[in-house]
Coordinates of C-alpha atoms in Angstrom, one line a residue:
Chain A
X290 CA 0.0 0.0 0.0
X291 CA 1.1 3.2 -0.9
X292 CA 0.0 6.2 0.7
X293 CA 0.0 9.8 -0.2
X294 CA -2.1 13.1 0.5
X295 CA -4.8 14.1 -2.5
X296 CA -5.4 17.4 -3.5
X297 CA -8.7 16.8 -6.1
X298 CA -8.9 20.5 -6.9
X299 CA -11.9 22.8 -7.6
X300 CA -12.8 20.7 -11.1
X301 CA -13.1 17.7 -9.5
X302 CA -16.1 19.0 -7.6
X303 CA -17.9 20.3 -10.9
X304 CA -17.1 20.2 -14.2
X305 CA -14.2 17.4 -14.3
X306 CA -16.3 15.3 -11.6
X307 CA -16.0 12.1 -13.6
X308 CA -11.7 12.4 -12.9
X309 CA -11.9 12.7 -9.6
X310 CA -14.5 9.8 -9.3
X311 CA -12.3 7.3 -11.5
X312 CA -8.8 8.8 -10.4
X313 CA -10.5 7.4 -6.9
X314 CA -11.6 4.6 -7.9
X315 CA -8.4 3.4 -10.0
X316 CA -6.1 4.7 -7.4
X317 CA -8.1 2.2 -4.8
X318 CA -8.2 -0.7 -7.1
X319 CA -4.3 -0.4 -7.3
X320 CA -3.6 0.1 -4.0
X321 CA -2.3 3.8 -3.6
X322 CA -4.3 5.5 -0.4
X323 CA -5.4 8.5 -1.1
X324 CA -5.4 11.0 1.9
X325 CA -7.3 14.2 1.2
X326 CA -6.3 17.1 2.5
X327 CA -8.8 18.2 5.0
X328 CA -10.8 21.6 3.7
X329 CA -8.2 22.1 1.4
X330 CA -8.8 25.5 -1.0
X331 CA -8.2 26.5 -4.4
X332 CA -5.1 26.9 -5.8
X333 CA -5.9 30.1 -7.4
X334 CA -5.3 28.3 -10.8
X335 CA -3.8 30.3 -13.7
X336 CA -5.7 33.8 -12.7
X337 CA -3.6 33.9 -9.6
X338 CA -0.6 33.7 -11.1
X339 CA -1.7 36.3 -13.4
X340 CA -1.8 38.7 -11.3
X341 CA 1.0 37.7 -8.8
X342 CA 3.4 35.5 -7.4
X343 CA 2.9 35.9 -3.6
X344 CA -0.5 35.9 -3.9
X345 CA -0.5 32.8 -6.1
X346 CA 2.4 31.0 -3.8
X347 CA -0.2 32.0 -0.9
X348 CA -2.9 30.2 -2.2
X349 CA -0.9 27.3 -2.8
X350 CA 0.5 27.3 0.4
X351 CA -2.3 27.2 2.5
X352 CA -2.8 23.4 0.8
X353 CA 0.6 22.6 1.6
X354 CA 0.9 24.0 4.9
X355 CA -2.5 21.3 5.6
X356 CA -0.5 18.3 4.0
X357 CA 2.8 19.7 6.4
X358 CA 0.1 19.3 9.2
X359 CA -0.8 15.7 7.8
X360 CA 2.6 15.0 8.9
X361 CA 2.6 14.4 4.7
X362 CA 5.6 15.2 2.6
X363 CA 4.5 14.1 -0.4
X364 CA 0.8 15.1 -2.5
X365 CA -1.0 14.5 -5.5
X366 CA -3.2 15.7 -8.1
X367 CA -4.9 15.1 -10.6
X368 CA -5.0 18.5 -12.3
X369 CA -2.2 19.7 -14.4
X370 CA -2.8 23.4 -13.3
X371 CA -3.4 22.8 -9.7
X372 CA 0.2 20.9 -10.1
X373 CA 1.8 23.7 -11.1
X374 CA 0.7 25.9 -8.8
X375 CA 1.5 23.5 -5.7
X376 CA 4.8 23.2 -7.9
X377 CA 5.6 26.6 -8.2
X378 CA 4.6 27.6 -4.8
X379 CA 7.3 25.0 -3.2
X380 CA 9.5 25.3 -5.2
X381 CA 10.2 29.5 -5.0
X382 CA 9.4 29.3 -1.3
X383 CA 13.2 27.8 -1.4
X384 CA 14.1 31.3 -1.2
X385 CA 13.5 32.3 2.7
X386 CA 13.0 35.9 1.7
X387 CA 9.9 34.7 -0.8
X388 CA 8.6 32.3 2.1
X389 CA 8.3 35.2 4.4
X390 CA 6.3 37.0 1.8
X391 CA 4.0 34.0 1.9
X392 CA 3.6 33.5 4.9
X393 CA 2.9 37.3 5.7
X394 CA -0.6 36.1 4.2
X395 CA -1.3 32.8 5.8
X396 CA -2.8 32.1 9.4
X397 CA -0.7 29.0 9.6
X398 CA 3.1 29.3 8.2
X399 CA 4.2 26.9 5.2
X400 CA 7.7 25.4 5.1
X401 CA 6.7 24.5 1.5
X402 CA 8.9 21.5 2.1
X403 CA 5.9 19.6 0.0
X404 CA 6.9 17.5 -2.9
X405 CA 3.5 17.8 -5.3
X406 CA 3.2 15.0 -8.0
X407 CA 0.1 14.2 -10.6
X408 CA -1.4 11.3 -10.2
X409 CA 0.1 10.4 -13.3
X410 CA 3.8 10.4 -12.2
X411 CA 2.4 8.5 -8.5
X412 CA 0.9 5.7 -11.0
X413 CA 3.6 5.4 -13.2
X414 CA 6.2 5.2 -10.8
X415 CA 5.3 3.2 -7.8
X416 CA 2.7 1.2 -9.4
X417 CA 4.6 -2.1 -11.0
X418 CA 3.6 -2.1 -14.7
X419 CA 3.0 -5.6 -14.1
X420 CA 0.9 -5.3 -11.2
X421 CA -1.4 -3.2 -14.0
X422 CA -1.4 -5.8 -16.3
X423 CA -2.4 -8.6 -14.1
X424 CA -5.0 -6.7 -13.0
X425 CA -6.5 -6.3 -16.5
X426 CA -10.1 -8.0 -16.9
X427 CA -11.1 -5.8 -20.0
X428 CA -8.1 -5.8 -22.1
X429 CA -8.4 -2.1 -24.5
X430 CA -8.0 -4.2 -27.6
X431 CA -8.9 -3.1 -30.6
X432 CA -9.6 1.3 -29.7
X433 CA -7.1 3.3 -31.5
X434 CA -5.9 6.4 -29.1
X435 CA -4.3 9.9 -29.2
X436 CA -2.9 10.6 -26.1
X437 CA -2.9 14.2 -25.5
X438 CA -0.9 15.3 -22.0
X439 CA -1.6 18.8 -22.4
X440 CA 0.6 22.1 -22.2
X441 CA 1.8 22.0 -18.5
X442 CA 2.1 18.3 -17.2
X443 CA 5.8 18.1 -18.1
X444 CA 6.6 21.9 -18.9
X445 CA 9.1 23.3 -17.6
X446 CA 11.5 20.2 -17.6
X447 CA 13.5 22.0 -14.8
X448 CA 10.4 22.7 -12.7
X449 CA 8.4 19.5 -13.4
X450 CA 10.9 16.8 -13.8
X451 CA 8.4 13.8 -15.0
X452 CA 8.8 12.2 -18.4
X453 CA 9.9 13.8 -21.5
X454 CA 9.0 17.2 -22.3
X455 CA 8.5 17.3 -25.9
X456 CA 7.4 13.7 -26.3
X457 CA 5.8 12.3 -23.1
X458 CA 4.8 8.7 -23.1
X459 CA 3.5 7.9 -19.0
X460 CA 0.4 7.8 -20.9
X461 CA 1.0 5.9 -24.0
X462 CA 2.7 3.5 -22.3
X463 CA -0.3 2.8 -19.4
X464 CA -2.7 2.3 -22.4
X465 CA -0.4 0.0 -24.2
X466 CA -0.1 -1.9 -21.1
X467 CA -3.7 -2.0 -21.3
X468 CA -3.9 -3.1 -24.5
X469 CA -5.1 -0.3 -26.5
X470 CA -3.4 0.9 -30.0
X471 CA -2.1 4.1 -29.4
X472 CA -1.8 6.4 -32.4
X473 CA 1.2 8.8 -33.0
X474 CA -0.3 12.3 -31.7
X475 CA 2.4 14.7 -32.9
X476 CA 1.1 17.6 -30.6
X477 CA 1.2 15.8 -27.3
X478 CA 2.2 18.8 -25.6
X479 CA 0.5 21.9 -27.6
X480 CA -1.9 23.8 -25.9
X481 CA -5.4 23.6 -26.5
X482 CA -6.2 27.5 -25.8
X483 CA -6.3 26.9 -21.8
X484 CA -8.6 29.2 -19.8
X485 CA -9.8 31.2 -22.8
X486 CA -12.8 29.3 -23.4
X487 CA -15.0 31.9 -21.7
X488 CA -13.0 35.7 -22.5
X489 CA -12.1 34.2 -25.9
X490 CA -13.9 31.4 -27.1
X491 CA -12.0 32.0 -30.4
X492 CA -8.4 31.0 -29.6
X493 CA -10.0 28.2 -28.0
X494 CA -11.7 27.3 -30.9
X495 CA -8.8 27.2 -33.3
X496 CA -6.2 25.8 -31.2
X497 CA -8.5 22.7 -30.0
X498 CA -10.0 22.8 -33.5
X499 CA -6.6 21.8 -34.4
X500 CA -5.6 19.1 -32.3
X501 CA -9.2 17.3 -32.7
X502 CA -8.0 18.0 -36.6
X503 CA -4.7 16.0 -36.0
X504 CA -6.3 13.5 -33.9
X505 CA -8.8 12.6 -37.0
X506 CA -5.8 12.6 -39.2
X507 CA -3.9 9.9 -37.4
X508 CA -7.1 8.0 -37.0
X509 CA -7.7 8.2 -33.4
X510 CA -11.0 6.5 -32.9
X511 CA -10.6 8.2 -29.0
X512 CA -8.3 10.9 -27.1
X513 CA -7.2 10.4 -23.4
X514 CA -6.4 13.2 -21.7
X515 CA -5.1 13.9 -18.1
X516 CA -6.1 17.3 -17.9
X517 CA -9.7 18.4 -16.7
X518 CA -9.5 22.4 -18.8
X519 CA -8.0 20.2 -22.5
X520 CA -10.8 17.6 -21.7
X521 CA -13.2 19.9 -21.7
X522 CA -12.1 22.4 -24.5
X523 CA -12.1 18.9 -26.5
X524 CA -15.1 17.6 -25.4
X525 CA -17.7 20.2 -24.3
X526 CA -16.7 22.3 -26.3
X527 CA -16.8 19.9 -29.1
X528 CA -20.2 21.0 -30.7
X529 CA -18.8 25.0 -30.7
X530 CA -16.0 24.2 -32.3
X531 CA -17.5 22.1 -35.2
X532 CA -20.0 25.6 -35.7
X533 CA -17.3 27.7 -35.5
X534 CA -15.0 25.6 -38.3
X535 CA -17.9 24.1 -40.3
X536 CA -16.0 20.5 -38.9
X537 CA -17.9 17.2 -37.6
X538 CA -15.8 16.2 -35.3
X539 CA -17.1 13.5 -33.4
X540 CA -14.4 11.9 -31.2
X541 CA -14.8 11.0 -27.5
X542 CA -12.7 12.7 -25.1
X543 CA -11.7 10.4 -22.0
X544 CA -9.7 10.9 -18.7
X545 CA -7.0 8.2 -19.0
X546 CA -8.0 7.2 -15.1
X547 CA -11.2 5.8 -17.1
X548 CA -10.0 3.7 -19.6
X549 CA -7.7 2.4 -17.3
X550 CA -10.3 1.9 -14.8
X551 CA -12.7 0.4 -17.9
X552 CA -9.8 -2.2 -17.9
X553 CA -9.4 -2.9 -14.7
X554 CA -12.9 -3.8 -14.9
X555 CA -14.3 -1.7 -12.1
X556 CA -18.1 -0.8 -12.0
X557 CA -19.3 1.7 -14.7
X558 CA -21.0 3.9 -12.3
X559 CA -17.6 5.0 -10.8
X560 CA -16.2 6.1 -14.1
X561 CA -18.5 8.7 -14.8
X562 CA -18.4 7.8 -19.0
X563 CA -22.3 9.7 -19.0
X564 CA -20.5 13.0 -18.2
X565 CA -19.0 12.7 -21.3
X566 CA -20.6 15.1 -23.8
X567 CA -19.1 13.3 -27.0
X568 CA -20.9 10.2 -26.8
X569 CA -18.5 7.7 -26.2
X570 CA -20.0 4.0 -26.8
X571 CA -18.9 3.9 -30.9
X572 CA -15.6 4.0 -29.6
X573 CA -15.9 1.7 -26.1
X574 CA -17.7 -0.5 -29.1
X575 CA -14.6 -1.0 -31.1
X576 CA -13.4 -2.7 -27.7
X577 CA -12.7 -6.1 -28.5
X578 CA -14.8 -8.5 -25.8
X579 CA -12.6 -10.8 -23.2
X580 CA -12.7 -14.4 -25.2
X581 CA -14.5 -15.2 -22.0
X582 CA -17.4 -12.9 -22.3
X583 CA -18.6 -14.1 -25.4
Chain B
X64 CA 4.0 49.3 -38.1
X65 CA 5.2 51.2 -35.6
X66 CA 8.3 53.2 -34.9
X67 CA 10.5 52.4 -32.0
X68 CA 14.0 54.6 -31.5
X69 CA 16.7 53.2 -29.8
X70 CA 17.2 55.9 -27.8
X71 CA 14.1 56.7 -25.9
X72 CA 15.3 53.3 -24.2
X73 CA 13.5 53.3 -20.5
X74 CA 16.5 52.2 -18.7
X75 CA 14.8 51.5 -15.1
X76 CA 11.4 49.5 -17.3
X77 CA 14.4 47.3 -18.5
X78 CA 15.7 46.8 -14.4
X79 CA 12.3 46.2 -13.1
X80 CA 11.7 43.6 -15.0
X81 CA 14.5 41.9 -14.5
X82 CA 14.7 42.1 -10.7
X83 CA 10.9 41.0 -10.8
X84 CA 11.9 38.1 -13.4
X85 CA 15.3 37.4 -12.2
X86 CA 15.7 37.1 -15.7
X87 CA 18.7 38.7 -18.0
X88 CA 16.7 40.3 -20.9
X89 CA 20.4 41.1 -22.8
X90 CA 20.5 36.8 -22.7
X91 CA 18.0 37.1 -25.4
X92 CA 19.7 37.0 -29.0
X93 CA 16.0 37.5 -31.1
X94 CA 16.5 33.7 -32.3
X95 CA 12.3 33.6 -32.4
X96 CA 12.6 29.8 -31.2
X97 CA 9.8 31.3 -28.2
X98 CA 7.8 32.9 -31.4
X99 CA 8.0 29.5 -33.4
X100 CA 6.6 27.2 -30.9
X101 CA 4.3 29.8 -29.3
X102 CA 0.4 28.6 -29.9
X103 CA -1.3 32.2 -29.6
X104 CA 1.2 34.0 -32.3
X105 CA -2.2 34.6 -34.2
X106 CA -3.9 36.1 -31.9
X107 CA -1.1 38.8 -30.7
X108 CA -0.4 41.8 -31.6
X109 CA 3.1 41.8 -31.0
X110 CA 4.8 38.2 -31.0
X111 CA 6.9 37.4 -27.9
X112 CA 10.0 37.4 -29.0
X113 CA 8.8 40.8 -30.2
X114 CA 7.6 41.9 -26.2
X115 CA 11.5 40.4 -25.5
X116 CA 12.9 43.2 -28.0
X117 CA 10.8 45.4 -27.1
X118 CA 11.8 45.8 -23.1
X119 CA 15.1 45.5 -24.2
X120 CA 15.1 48.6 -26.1
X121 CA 12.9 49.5 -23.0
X122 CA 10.0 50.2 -24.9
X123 CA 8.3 50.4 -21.6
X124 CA 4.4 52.0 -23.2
X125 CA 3.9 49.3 -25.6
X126 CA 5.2 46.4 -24.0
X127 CA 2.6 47.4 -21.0
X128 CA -0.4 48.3 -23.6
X129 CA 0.5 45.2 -25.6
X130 CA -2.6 42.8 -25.7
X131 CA -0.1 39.6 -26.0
X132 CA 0.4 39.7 -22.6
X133 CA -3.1 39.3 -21.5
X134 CA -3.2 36.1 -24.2
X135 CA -0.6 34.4 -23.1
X136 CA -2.0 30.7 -22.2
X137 CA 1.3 30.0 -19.9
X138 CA 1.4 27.0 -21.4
X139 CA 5.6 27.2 -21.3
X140 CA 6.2 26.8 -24.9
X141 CA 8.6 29.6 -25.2
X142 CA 10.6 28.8 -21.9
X143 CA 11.2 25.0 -22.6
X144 CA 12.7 25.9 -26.0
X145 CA 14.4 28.9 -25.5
X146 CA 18.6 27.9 -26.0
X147 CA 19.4 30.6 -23.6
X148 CA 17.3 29.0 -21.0
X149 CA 15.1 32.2 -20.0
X150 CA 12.1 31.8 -18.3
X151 CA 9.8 34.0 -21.2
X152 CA 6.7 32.8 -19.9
X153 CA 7.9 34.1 -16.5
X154 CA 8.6 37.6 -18.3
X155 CA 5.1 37.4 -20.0
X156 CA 4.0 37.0 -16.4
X157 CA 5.9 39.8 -14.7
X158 CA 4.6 42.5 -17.7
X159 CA 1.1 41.2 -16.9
X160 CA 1.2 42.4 -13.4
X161 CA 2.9 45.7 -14.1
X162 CA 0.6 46.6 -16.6
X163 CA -1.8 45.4 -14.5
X164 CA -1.0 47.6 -11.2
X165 CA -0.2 50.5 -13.7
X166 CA -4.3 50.3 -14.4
X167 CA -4.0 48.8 -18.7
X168 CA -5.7 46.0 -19.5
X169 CA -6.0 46.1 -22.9
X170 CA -7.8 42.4 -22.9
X171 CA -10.8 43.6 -20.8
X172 CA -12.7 40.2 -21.0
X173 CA -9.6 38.8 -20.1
X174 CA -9.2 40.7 -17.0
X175 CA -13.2 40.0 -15.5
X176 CA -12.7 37.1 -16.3
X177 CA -10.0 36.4 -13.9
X178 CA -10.7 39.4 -11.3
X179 CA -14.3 37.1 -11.8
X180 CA -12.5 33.2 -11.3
X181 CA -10.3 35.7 -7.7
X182 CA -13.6 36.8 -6.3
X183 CA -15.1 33.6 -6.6
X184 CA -12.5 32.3 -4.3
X185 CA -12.1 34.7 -2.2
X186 CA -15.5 34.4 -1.2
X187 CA -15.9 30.6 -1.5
X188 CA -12.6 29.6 -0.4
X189 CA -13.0 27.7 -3.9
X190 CA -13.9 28.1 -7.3
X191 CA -17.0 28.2 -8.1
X192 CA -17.9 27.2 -11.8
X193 CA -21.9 28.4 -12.4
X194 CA -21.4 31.6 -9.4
X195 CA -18.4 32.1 -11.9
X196 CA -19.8 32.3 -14.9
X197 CA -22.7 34.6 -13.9
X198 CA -20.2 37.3 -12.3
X199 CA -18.3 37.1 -15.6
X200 CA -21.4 37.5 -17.5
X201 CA -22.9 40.3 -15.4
X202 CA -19.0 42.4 -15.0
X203 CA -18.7 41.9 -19.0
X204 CA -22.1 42.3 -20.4
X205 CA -21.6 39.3 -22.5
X206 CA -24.9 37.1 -21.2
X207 CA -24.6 35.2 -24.3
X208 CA -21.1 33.5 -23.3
X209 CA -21.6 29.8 -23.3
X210 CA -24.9 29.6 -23.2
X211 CA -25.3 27.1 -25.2
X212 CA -22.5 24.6 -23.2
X213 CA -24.9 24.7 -19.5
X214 CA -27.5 22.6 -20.2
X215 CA -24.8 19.7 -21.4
X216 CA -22.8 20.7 -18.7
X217 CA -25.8 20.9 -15.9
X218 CA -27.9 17.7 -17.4
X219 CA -24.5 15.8 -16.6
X220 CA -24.2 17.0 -13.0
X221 CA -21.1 19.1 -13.9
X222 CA -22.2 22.9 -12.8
X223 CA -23.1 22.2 -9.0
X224 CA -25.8 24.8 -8.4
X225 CA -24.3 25.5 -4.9
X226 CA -20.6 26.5 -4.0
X227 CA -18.3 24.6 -2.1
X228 CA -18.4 26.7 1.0
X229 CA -15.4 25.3 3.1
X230 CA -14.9 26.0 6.8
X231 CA -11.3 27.9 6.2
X232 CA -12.7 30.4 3.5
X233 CA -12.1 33.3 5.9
X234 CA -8.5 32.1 6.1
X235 CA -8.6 32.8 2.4
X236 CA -10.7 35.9 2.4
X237 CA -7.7 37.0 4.9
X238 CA -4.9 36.0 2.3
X239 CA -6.4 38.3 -0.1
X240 CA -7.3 41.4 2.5
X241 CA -3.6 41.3 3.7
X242 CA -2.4 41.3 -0.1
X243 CA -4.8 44.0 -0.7
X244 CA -2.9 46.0 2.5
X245 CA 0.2 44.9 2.0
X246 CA 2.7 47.1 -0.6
X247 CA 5.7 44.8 -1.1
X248 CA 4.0 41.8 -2.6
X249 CA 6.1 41.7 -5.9

């Protein structure tokens, strides 16, 4: 059993619920103990750090001053954004002088001697590939998937230090593990117009436009993603972007942690695949059944 | 196109920046590697490896007025690639805030939104989607935004009609009252 403080982040409570639910539920069925972080709070996501650093770091802080309090060294998260933040936070409150700043804004002071990892990174390195595979009732056999990591999972290198920063494959190598054909997806790591969904639906629009574009091209019958704002710029916002480039895109937009728990063969109701706007069953379809099943 | 001359070079624009950064602007040698793999080129008005030339020539007006800096997805592009290993996305960062505290914000929807996604934790202690999106609405006069996404989004369970209220969201109320008070935040 391996055990580590979880930080689910504001998503996980609305529109990225079905993550949470399955990162959960995978994380259970694999034996890594999630421990959340009591009342935790928001990390202040990219409009913090817009507007600046303390305050950002401050935000941040406050969760990792809780997992300090856990007697927890170590957290994880799902989202890519909150991972940065908790990232960034520890990472400049190395400087004492920055720290002080911090904790001029918090009730309870932050060492920020917390080491923040994705839930990713947590699978792929102290979960035995093996252990996976033996696991696997429902081999993936038969989908063809893009993986798409998103802008910020492994960017910086110097800041993030997980996998490869141009061409990450945590992900591609969990699906093949688990069966599935995974498609070369040439922009892994492009951004898919982040937090502009709302102030600018049109960046979003074109840059997601083009990587659902690519993902046809390579013949992705499904993406995977690991990042609640791509999954939902690909998916939700699926139907504006076909309006907006005259496109009929029609390709399902998964959280890795629910193929993976589709494979597993844990219940259907923890997954959350009907919060998935893009229908998903054509491409769960192309799922070959267990010899067994049949 | 505009006009920029050498020497009305602001001098302490170019210092601030880099003691906020801890960057060395001068590192820069106008490769346009940033530029290249940059995502939101399109959308700029100046390219970043422009915004680098232009505060080192401390073109301290336009860098500041520039809407690239409010577009800037962070998504780190531009530091990963960048052979002399400065952190642009950081400097993107660093001209948001001061053209942000010197009052410009020549993205407007950009800023309610995120003065928007602040107040909504601030008051919640988390973010709260739907509360969110009707503060943006109602600050931007754009009641049309996304309409069409909430009843996919509300049928499925995703936009919780109620916030998050957590017991600690005075503590956070408090972290943004004392940065509010406090003048050496940078």
């Amino acid at each position: 059993m391996f055990k580590i403080a979880y930080y689910p982040g504001c998503s996980g409570q609305g529109t990225s619920l079905e993550y949470d639910m399955s990162t959960r539920a995978v994380c259970k069925a694999l034996d890594v103990e999630l421990v959340e972080i009591p009342d935790w709070s928001c990390c202040g996501s990219s409009p913090a750090h817009t507007v600046n650093h303390v305050l950002s770091a401050a935000l941040s802080a406050r969760n990792l001053a809780q997992v300090e309090v856990m007697g927890m060294d170590k957290v994880t998260t799902p989202c890519p954004s909150c991972l940065t933040n908790l990232r960034t936070a520890a990472h400049k409150m190395e400087s004492p002088e920055f720290r002080g700043k911090v904790n001029a804004l918090l009730d309870v002071p932050c060492n920020g001697n917390v080491d923040a990892q994705s839930v990713l990174q947590v699978l792929a390195e102290n979960v035995d590939p093996e252990l996976i595979k033996s696991k696997v009732v429902r081999p993936l056999t038969g989908i063809k998937i893009a993986c798409y990591y998103g802008c910020i999972m492994n960017r910086p290198p110097e800041l993030m230090r997980f996998d490869h920063h141009e061409n990450p494959m945590a992900m591609d190598n969990l699906m093949i593990a688990l069966g599935a054909e995974v498609v070369p997806f040439p922009l892994k790591v492009e951004c898919c117009g982040a937090s502009y969904g709302i102030p600018r639906g049109d960046i979003v629009m074109r840059l997601s436009g083009k990587l659902l574009d690519a993902g046809r091209d390579v013949g992705a019958d499904a993406f995977v993603t690991a990042c609640p704002l791509c999954q939902m710029n690909l998916d939700l916002r699926q139907g504006q972007i076909n309006r907006a480039l005259h496109e009929k895109f029609r390709i399902p937009v998964f959280y890795y942690t629910q193929l993976l728990g589709y494979a597993l063969g844990l219940d259907r109701a923890v997954l959350g695949f009907e919060k998935l706007c893009v229908d998903p069953r054509l491409a769960l379809g192309k799922i070959k059944q267990p010899a067994q099943a049949r | 196109m505009q006009i920029f001359d050498l020497t009305t070079a602001d001098l302490e624009f170019v210092a601030e920046v880099e003691a906020r950064s801890h960057q060395k602007i001068s590192n820069c040698y106008q490769c346009g590697n940033c530029t290249a793999g940059c995502p939101y080129t399109f959308a700029y008005d100046y390219s970043v490896s422009q915004i680098m030339r232009l505060i080192q020539i401390g073109q301290k007006e336009a860098v500041l007025k520039s809407r690239s800096l409010w577009l800037c997805g962070s998504c780190q592009s531009c530091t990963t690639r960048c052979p002399n290993k400065i952190d642009v996305a950081l400097i993107m960062d660093v001209c948001r805030h001061m053209a942000r505290e010197a009052g410009y914000a020549t993205e407007r929807s950009v800023k309610i939104f995120v003065d928007s996604f602040l107040a909504s934790v601030e008051r919640h202690g988390r973010a709260y989607e739907l509360g969110l999106m009707t503060a943006y609405m109602t600050r931007s006069g754009r009641v049309f935004t996304d309409v069409d996404l909430a009843p996919q989004a509300l049928m499925r369970g995703k936009l919780p009609f109620k916030p998050h209220e957590i017991q600690g969201r005075e503590q956070v109320a408090r972290i943004f009252e004392r940065f509010r008070k406090g003048g050496d935040n940078v």
